[in-house]
Structure formats: structure tokens, C-alpha cells
Amino acid sequence: MNAPARLSLYGTGLAAVFITAFFTAGAVVPDETVQNWVDDTSQSEHHGEDGHDR
């Protein structure tokens, strides 16, 4: 098997893994959990060492 064929096969397999993970997470992770993550992220503030926002 030549290099381009191997790279294509690898890329196709990698894409299949990520697509499967995406749809599995959408089916398994509850909507409430996602909303909590979003709320926690939007409410947290990042401060520098001197206490000021960057």
C-alpha cells in the first residue's frame, strides 16, 4: 500500500472516530450538564496577578 492510500485511510478513520464521539456525546450528556458548564464559564472572571481583568 502506498503512502497516499495509507494517509487517506488514516484520515478517514480519524474522521469517523471524531464523528462517532460527537454524536455519542450528544446522546449521552444531559442538556442540564451542558447548561451548567455554559453558566459556570460565563460567570467566572479571569484576573491577572494584579487583580485586573486582562
PDB file of N, CA, C and O in Angstrom:
ATOM      1  N   MET A   1       0.854  -1.161   0.000  1.00  0.00           N
ATOM      2  CA  MET A   1       0.000   0.000   0.000  1.00  0.00           C
ATOM      3  C   MET A   1       0.912   1.240   0.000  1.00  0.00           C
ATOM      4  O   MET A   1       1.835   1.338   0.790  1.00  0.00           O
ATOM      5  N   ASN A   2       0.616   2.174  -0.864  1.00  0.00           N
ATOM      6  CA  ASN A   2       1.461   3.363  -0.969  1.00  0.00           C
ATOM      7  C   ASN A   2       1.075   4.417   0.073  1.00  0.00           C
ATOM      8  O   ASN A   2       0.042   4.336   0.737  1.00  0.00           O
ATOM      9  N   ALA A   3       1.930   5.413   0.223  1.00  0.00           N
ATOM     10  CA  ALA A   3       1.752   6.423   1.264  1.00  0.00           C
ATOM     11  C   ALA A   3       0.442   7.211   1.130  1.00  0.00           C
ATOM     12  O   ALA A   3      -0.251   7.402   2.129  1.00  0.00           O
ATOM     13  N   PRO A   4       0.075   7.700  -0.050  1.00  0.00           N
ATOM     14  CA  PRO A   4      -1.188   8.445  -0.142  1.00  0.00           C
ATOM     15  C   PRO A   4      -2.411   7.610   0.263  1.00  0.00           C
ATOM     16  O   PRO A   4      -3.333   8.120   0.903  1.00  0.00           O
ATOM     17  N   ALA A   5      -2.409   6.355  -0.082  1.00  0.00           N
ATOM     18  CA  ALA A   5      -3.535   5.493   0.292  1.00  0.00           C
ATOM     19  C   ALA A   5      -3.581   5.298   1.802  1.00  0.00           C
ATOM     20  O   ALA A   5      -4.656   5.325   2.414  1.00  0.00           O
ATOM     21  N   ARG A   6      -2.419   5.109   2.424  1.00  0.00           N
ATOM     22  CA  ARG A   6      -2.376   4.952   3.876  1.00  0.00           C
ATOM     23  C   ARG A   6      -2.837   6.222   4.586  1.00  0.00           C
ATOM     24  O   ARG A   6      -3.556   6.165   5.577  1.00  0.00           O
ATOM     25  N   LEU A   7      -2.396   7.378   4.108  1.00  0.00           N
ATOM     26  CA  LEU A   7      -2.806   8.643   4.718  1.00  0.00           C
ATOM     27  C   LEU A   7      -4.304   8.876   4.556  1.00  0.00           C
ATOM     28  O   LEU A   7      -4.965   9.370   5.478  1.00  0.00           O
ATOM     29  N   SER A   8      -4.841   8.522   3.407  1.00  0.00           N
ATOM     30  CA  SER A   8      -6.284   8.660   3.202  1.00  0.00           C
ATOM     31  C   SER A   8      -7.059   7.748   4.140  1.00  0.00           C
ATOM     32  O   SER A   8      -8.070   8.159   4.727  1.00  0.00           O
ATOM     33  N   LEU A   9      -6.600   6.530   4.286  1.00  0.00           N
ATOM     34  CA  LEU A   9      -7.245   5.583   5.190  1.00  0.00           C
ATOM     35  C   LEU A   9      -7.164   6.075   6.632  1.00  0.00           C
ATOM     36  O   LEU A   9      -8.148   6.014   7.379  1.00  0.00           O
ATOM     37  N   TYR A  10      -6.019   6.596   7.039  1.00  0.00           N
ATOM     38  CA  TYR A  10      -5.845   7.136   8.384  1.00  0.00           C
ATOM     39  C   TYR A  10      -6.785   8.330   8.606  1.00  0.00           C
ATOM     40  O   TYR A  10      -7.445   8.421   9.641  1.00  0.00           O
ATOM     41  N   GLY A  11      -6.835   9.245   7.655  1.00  0.00           N
ATOM     42  CA  GLY A  11      -7.702  10.416   7.772  1.00  0.00           C
ATOM     43  C   GLY A  11      -9.167  10.038   7.851  1.00  0.00           C
ATOM     44  O   GLY A  11      -9.928  10.615   8.634  1.00  0.00           O
ATOM     45  N   THR A  12      -9.579   9.075   7.065  1.00  0.00           N
ATOM     46  CA  THR A  12     -10.964   8.606   7.089  1.00  0.00           C
ATOM     47  C   THR A  12     -11.301   7.969   8.429  1.00  0.00           C
ATOM     48  O   THR A  12     -12.366   8.226   9.008  1.00  0.00           O
ATOM     49  N   GLY A  13     -10.396   7.158   8.947  1.00  0.00           N
ATOM     50  CA  GLY A  13     -10.603   6.539  10.252  1.00  0.00           C
ATOM     51  C   GLY A  13     -10.670   7.564  11.366  1.00  0.00           C
ATOM     52  O   GLY A  13     -11.506   7.475  12.271  1.00  0.00           O
ATOM     53  N   LEU A  14      -9.794   8.559  11.303  1.00  0.00           N
ATOM     54  CA  LEU A  14      -9.778   9.608  12.313  1.00  0.00           C
ATOM     55  C   LEU A  14     -11.065  10.427  12.281  1.00  0.00           C
ATOM     56  O   LEU A  14     -11.649  10.737  13.323  1.00  0.00           O
ATOM     57  N   ALA A  15     -11.529  10.757  11.103  1.00  0.00           N
ATOM     58  CA  ALA A  15     -12.787  11.489  10.967  1.00  0.00           C
ATOM     59  C   ALA A  15     -13.951  10.662  11.514  1.00  0.00           C
ATOM     60  O   ALA A  15     -14.832  11.197  12.195  1.00  0.00           O
ATOM     61  N   ALA A  16     -13.950   9.373  11.253  1.00  0.00           N
ATOM     62  CA  ALA A  16     -15.017   8.501  11.752  1.00  0.00           C
ATOM     63  C   ALA A  16     -15.024   8.458  13.272  1.00  0.00           C
ATOM     64  O   ALA A  16     -16.096   8.491  13.895  1.00  0.00           O
ATOM     65  N   VAL A  17     -13.850   8.434  13.885  1.00  0.00           N
ATOM     66  CA  VAL A  17     -13.769   8.413  15.351  1.00  0.00           C
ATOM     67  C   VAL A  17     -14.337   9.706  15.931  1.00  0.00           C
ATOM     68  O   VAL A  17     -15.117   9.683  16.891  1.00  0.00           O
ATOM     69  N   PHE A  18     -13.949  10.856  15.371  1.00  0.00           N
ATOM     70  CA  PHE A  18     -14.434  12.129  15.891  1.00  0.00           C
ATOM     71  C   PHE A  18     -15.939  12.308  15.668  1.00  0.00           C
ATOM     72  O   PHE A  18     -16.645  12.820  16.541  1.00  0.00           O
ATOM     73  N   ILE A  19     -16.441  11.885  14.543  1.00  0.00           N
ATOM     74  CA  ILE A  19     -17.882  11.983  14.274  1.00  0.00           C
ATOM     75  C   ILE A  19     -18.660  11.090  15.232  1.00  0.00           C
ATOM     76  O   ILE A  19     -19.684  11.499  15.795  1.00  0.00           O
ATOM     77  N   THR A  20     -18.162   9.886  15.469  1.00  0.00           N
ATOM     78  CA  THR A  20     -18.813   8.974  16.404  1.00  0.00           C
ATOM     79  C   THR A  20     -18.806   9.556  17.817  1.00  0.00           C
ATOM     80  O   THR A  20     -19.824   9.507  18.525  1.00  0.00           O
ATOM     81  N   ALA A  21     -17.686  10.138  18.238  1.00  0.00           N
ATOM     82  CA  ALA A  21     -17.591  10.743  19.571  1.00  0.00           C
ATOM     83  C   ALA A  21     -18.550  11.922  19.705  1.00  0.00           C
ATOM     84  O   ALA A  21     -19.189  12.100  20.749  1.00  0.00           O
ATOM     85  N   PHE A  22     -18.674  12.725  18.662  1.00  0.00           N
ATOM     86  CA  PHE A  22     -19.573  13.875  18.683  1.00  0.00           C
ATOM     87  C   PHE A  22     -21.021  13.452  18.898  1.00  0.00           C
ATOM     88  O   PHE A  22     -21.720  13.972  19.765  1.00  0.00           O
ATOM     89  N   PHE A  23     -21.472  12.482  18.126  1.00  0.00           N
ATOM     90  CA  PHE A  23     -22.860  12.042  18.238  1.00  0.00           C
ATOM     91  C   PHE A  23     -23.110  11.250  19.520  1.00  0.00           C
ATOM     92  O   PHE A  23     -24.195  11.352  20.107  1.00  0.00           O
ATOM     93  N   THR A  24     -22.121  10.504  19.978  1.00  0.00           N
ATOM     94  CA  THR A  24     -22.271   9.779  21.237  1.00  0.00           C
ATOM     95  C   THR A  24     -22.398  10.754  22.398  1.00  0.00           C
ATOM     96  O   THR A  24     -23.249  10.581  23.281  1.00  0.00           O
ATOM     97  N   ALA A  25     -21.573  11.788  22.419  1.00  0.00           N
ATOM     98  CA  ALA A  25     -21.647  12.786  23.491  1.00  0.00           C
ATOM     99  C   ALA A  25     -22.987  13.507  23.462  1.00  0.00           C
ATOM    100  O   ALA A  25     -23.567  13.786  24.515  1.00  0.00           O
ATOM    101  N   GLY A  26     -23.496  13.801  22.291  1.00  0.00           N
ATOM    102  CA  GLY A  26     -24.795  14.456  22.184  1.00  0.00           C
ATOM    103  C   GLY A  26     -25.929  13.596  22.715  1.00  0.00           C
ATOM    104  O   GLY A  26     -26.905  14.104  23.265  1.00  0.00           O
ATOM    105  N   ALA A  27     -25.780  12.295  22.602  1.00  0.00           N
ATOM    106  CA  ALA A  27     -26.829  11.396  23.070  1.00  0.00           C
ATOM    107  C   ALA A  27     -26.689  11.050  24.548  1.00  0.00           C
ATOM    108  O   ALA A  27     -27.678  10.760  25.214  1.00  0.00           O
ATOM    109  N   VAL A  28     -25.478  11.114  25.091  1.00  0.00           N
ATOM    110  CA  VAL A  28     -25.223  10.640  26.447  1.00  0.00           C
ATOM    111  C   VAL A  28     -25.216  11.768  27.480  1.00  0.00           C
ATOM    112  O   VAL A  28     -25.721  11.598  28.585  1.00  0.00           O
ATOM    113  N   VAL A  29     -24.643  12.914  27.149  1.00  0.00           N
ATOM    114  CA  VAL A  29     -24.511  14.016  28.117  1.00  0.00           C
ATOM    115  C   VAL A  29     -25.847  14.758  28.205  1.00  0.00           C
ATOM    116  O   VAL A  29     -26.356  15.238  27.197  1.00  0.00           O
ATOM    117  N   PRO A  30     -26.400  14.875  29.416  1.00  0.00           N
ATOM    118  CA  PRO A  30     -27.687  15.555  29.587  1.00  0.00           C
ATOM    119  C   PRO A  30     -27.588  17.049  29.282  1.00  0.00           C
ATOM    120  O   PRO A  30     -26.548  17.672  29.485  1.00  0.00           O
ATOM    121  N   ASP A  31     -28.686  17.635  28.821  1.00  0.00           N
ATOM    122  CA  ASP A  31     -28.722  19.062  28.500  1.00  0.00           C
ATOM    123  C   ASP A  31     -28.462  19.926  29.729  1.00  0.00           C
ATOM    124  O   ASP A  31     -27.863  20.994  29.620  1.00  0.00           O
ATOM    125  N   GLU A  32     -28.896  19.474  30.908  1.00  0.00           N
ATOM    126  CA  GLU A  32     -28.672  20.243  32.131  1.00  0.00           C
ATOM    127  C   GLU A  32     -27.182  20.384  32.427  1.00  0.00           C
ATOM    128  O   GLU A  32     -26.728  21.425  32.896  1.00  0.00           O
ATOM    129  N   THR A  33     -26.416  19.349  32.156  1.00  0.00           N
ATOM    130  CA  THR A  33     -24.975  19.393  32.387  1.00  0.00           C
ATOM    131  C   THR A  33     -24.318  20.410  31.475  1.00  0.00           C
ATOM    132  O   THR A  33     -23.477  21.197  31.914  1.00  0.00           O
ATOM    133  N   VAL A  34     -24.716  20.419  30.240  1.00  0.00           N
ATOM    134  CA  VAL A  34     -24.163  21.377  29.290  1.00  0.00           C
ATOM    135  C   VAL A  34     -24.511  22.801  29.706  1.00  0.00           C
ATOM    136  O   VAL A  34     -23.661  23.695  29.695  1.00  0.00           O
ATOM    137  N   GLN A  35     -25.744  23.024  30.122  1.00  0.00           N
ATOM    138  CA  GLN A  35     -26.162  24.359  30.552  1.00  0.00           C
ATOM    139  C   GLN A  35     -25.375  24.809  31.778  1.00  0.00           C
ATOM    140  O   GLN A  35     -24.990  25.969  31.880  1.00  0.00           O
ATOM    141  N   ASN A  36     -25.117  23.892  32.711  1.00  0.00           N
ATOM    142  CA  ASN A  36     -24.311  24.232  33.887  1.00  0.00           C
ATOM    143  C   ASN A  36     -22.893  24.617  33.499  1.00  0.00           C
ATOM    144  O   ASN A  36     -22.315  25.539  34.064  1.00  0.00           O
ATOM    145  N   TRP A  37     -22.301  23.905  32.536  1.00  0.00           N
ATOM    146  CA  TRP A  37     -20.950  24.235  32.061  1.00  0.00           C
ATOM    147  C   TRP A  37     -20.935  25.631  31.448  1.00  0.00           C
ATOM    148  O   TRP A  37     -20.033  26.419  31.697  1.00  0.00           O
ATOM    149  N   VAL A  38     -21.950  25.928  30.648  1.00  0.00           N
ATOM    150  CA  VAL A  38     -22.019  27.232  29.994  1.00  0.00           C
ATOM    151  C   VAL A  38     -22.188  28.337  31.037  1.00  0.00           C
ATOM    152  O   VAL A  38     -21.530  29.375  30.972  1.00  0.00           O
ATOM    153  N   ASP A  39     -23.065  28.114  32.007  1.00  0.00           N
ATOM    154  CA  ASP A  39     -23.286  29.114  33.056  1.00  0.00           C
ATOM    155  C   ASP A  39     -22.026  29.343  33.885  1.00  0.00           C
ATOM    156  O   ASP A  39     -21.686  30.480  34.199  1.00  0.00           O
ATOM    157  N   ASP A  40     -21.332  28.265  34.250  1.00  0.00           N
ATOM    158  CA  ASP A  40     -20.102  28.400  35.037  1.00  0.00           C
ATOM    159  C   ASP A  40     -19.037  29.165  34.266  1.00  0.00           C
ATOM    160  O   ASP A  40     -18.312  29.971  34.835  1.00  0.00           O
ATOM    161  N   THR A  41     -18.946  28.922  32.982  1.00  0.00           N
ATOM    162  CA  THR A  41     -17.939  29.587  32.166  1.00  0.00           C
ATOM    163  C   THR A  41     -18.248  31.064  32.012  1.00  0.00           C
ATOM    164  O   THR A  41     -17.363  31.907  32.102  1.00  0.00           O
ATOM    165  N   SER A  42     -19.511  31.406  31.808  1.00  0.00           N
ATOM    166  CA  SER A  42     -19.867  32.795  31.590  1.00  0.00           C
ATOM    167  C   SER A  42     -19.797  33.607  32.880  1.00  0.00           C
ATOM    168  O   SER A  42     -19.597  34.814  32.838  1.00  0.00           O
ATOM    169  N   GLN A  43     -19.951  32.973  34.043  1.00  0.00           N
ATOM    170  CA  GLN A  43     -19.922  33.692  35.306  1.00  0.00           C
ATOM    171  C   GLN A  43     -18.529  33.836  35.891  1.00  0.00           C
ATOM    172  O   GLN A  43     -18.298  34.695  36.724  1.00  0.00           O
ATOM    173  N   SER A  44     -17.597  32.989  35.492  1.00  0.00           N
ATOM    174  CA  SER A  44     -16.255  33.079  36.057  1.00  0.00           C
ATOM    175  C   SER A  44     -15.502  34.234  35.417  1.00  0.00           C
ATOM    176  O   SER A  44     -15.645  34.530  34.238  1.00  0.00           O
ATOM    177  N   GLU A  45     -14.699  34.894  36.238  1.00  0.00           N
ATOM    178  CA  GLU A  45     -13.890  36.006  35.751  1.00  0.00           C
ATOM    179  C   GLU A  45     -12.434  35.623  35.871  1.00  0.00           C
ATOM    180  O   GLU A  45     -12.020  35.041  36.865  1.00  0.00           O
ATOM    181  N   HIS A  46     -11.655  35.979  34.886  1.00  0.00           N
ATOM    182  CA  HIS A  46     -10.230  35.695  34.898  1.00  0.00           C
ATOM    183  C   HIS A  46      -9.500  36.973  35.256  1.00  0.00           C
ATOM    184  O   HIS A  46      -9.624  37.985  34.582  1.00  0.00           O
ATOM    185  N   HIS A  47      -8.748  36.917  36.332  1.00  0.00           N
ATOM    186  CA  HIS A  47      -7.993  38.081  36.776  1.00  0.00           C
ATOM    187  C   HIS A  47      -6.507  37.797  36.637  1.00  0.00           C
ATOM    188  O   HIS A  47      -6.052  36.675  36.824  1.00  0.00           O
ATOM    189  N   GLY A  48      -5.770  38.852  36.350  1.00  0.00           N
ATOM    190  CA  GLY A  48      -4.325  38.744  36.305  1.00  0.00           C
ATOM    191  C   GLY A  48      -3.761  38.749  37.715  1.00  0.00           C
ATOM    192  O   GLY A  48      -4.489  38.795  38.698  1.00  0.00           O
ATOM    193  N   GLU A  49      -2.455  38.723  37.830  1.00  0.00           N
ATOM    194  CA  GLU A  49      -1.823  38.700  39.144  1.00  0.00           C
ATOM    195  C   GLU A  49      -2.114  39.963  39.934  1.00  0.00           C
ATOM    196  O   GLU A  49      -2.154  39.945  41.159  1.00  0.00           O
ATOM    197  N   ASP A  50      -2.322  41.093  39.269  1.00  0.00           N
ATOM    198  CA  ASP A  50      -2.563  42.340  39.966  1.00  0.00           C
ATOM    199  C   ASP A  50      -4.062  42.576  40.247  1.00  0.00           C
ATOM    200  O   ASP A  50      -4.442  43.624  40.747  1.00  0.00           O
ATOM    201  N   GLY A  51      -4.912  41.600  39.934  1.00  0.00           N
ATOM    202  CA  GLY A  51      -6.326  41.706  40.244  1.00  0.00           C
ATOM    203  C   GLY A  51      -7.164  42.374  39.156  1.00  0.00           C
ATOM    204  O   GLY A  51      -8.354  42.514  39.294  1.00  0.00           O
ATOM    205  N   HIS A  52      -6.543  42.794  38.078  1.00  0.00           N
ATOM    206  CA  HIS A  52      -7.266  43.450  36.997  1.00  0.00           C
ATOM    207  C   HIS A  52      -7.571  42.455  35.886  1.00  0.00           C
ATOM    208  O   HIS A  52      -6.805  41.537  35.638  1.00  0.00           O
ATOM    209  N   ASP A  53      -8.688  42.685  35.230  1.00  0.00           N
ATOM    210  CA  ASP A  53      -9.047  41.847  34.072  1.00  0.00           C
ATOM    211  C   ASP A  53      -8.056  42.066  32.967  1.00  0.00           C
ATOM    212  O   ASP A  53      -7.541  43.164  32.763  1.00  0.00           O
ATOM    213  N   ARG A  54      -7.810  41.024  32.226  1.00  0.00           N
ATOM    214  CA  ARG A  54      -6.918  41.128  31.071  1.00  0.00           C
ATOM    215  C   ARG A  54      -7.708  41.252  29.819  1.00  0.00           C
ATOM    216  O   ARG A  54      -8.725  40.824  29.629  1.00  0.00           O
TER     217      ARG A  54
END
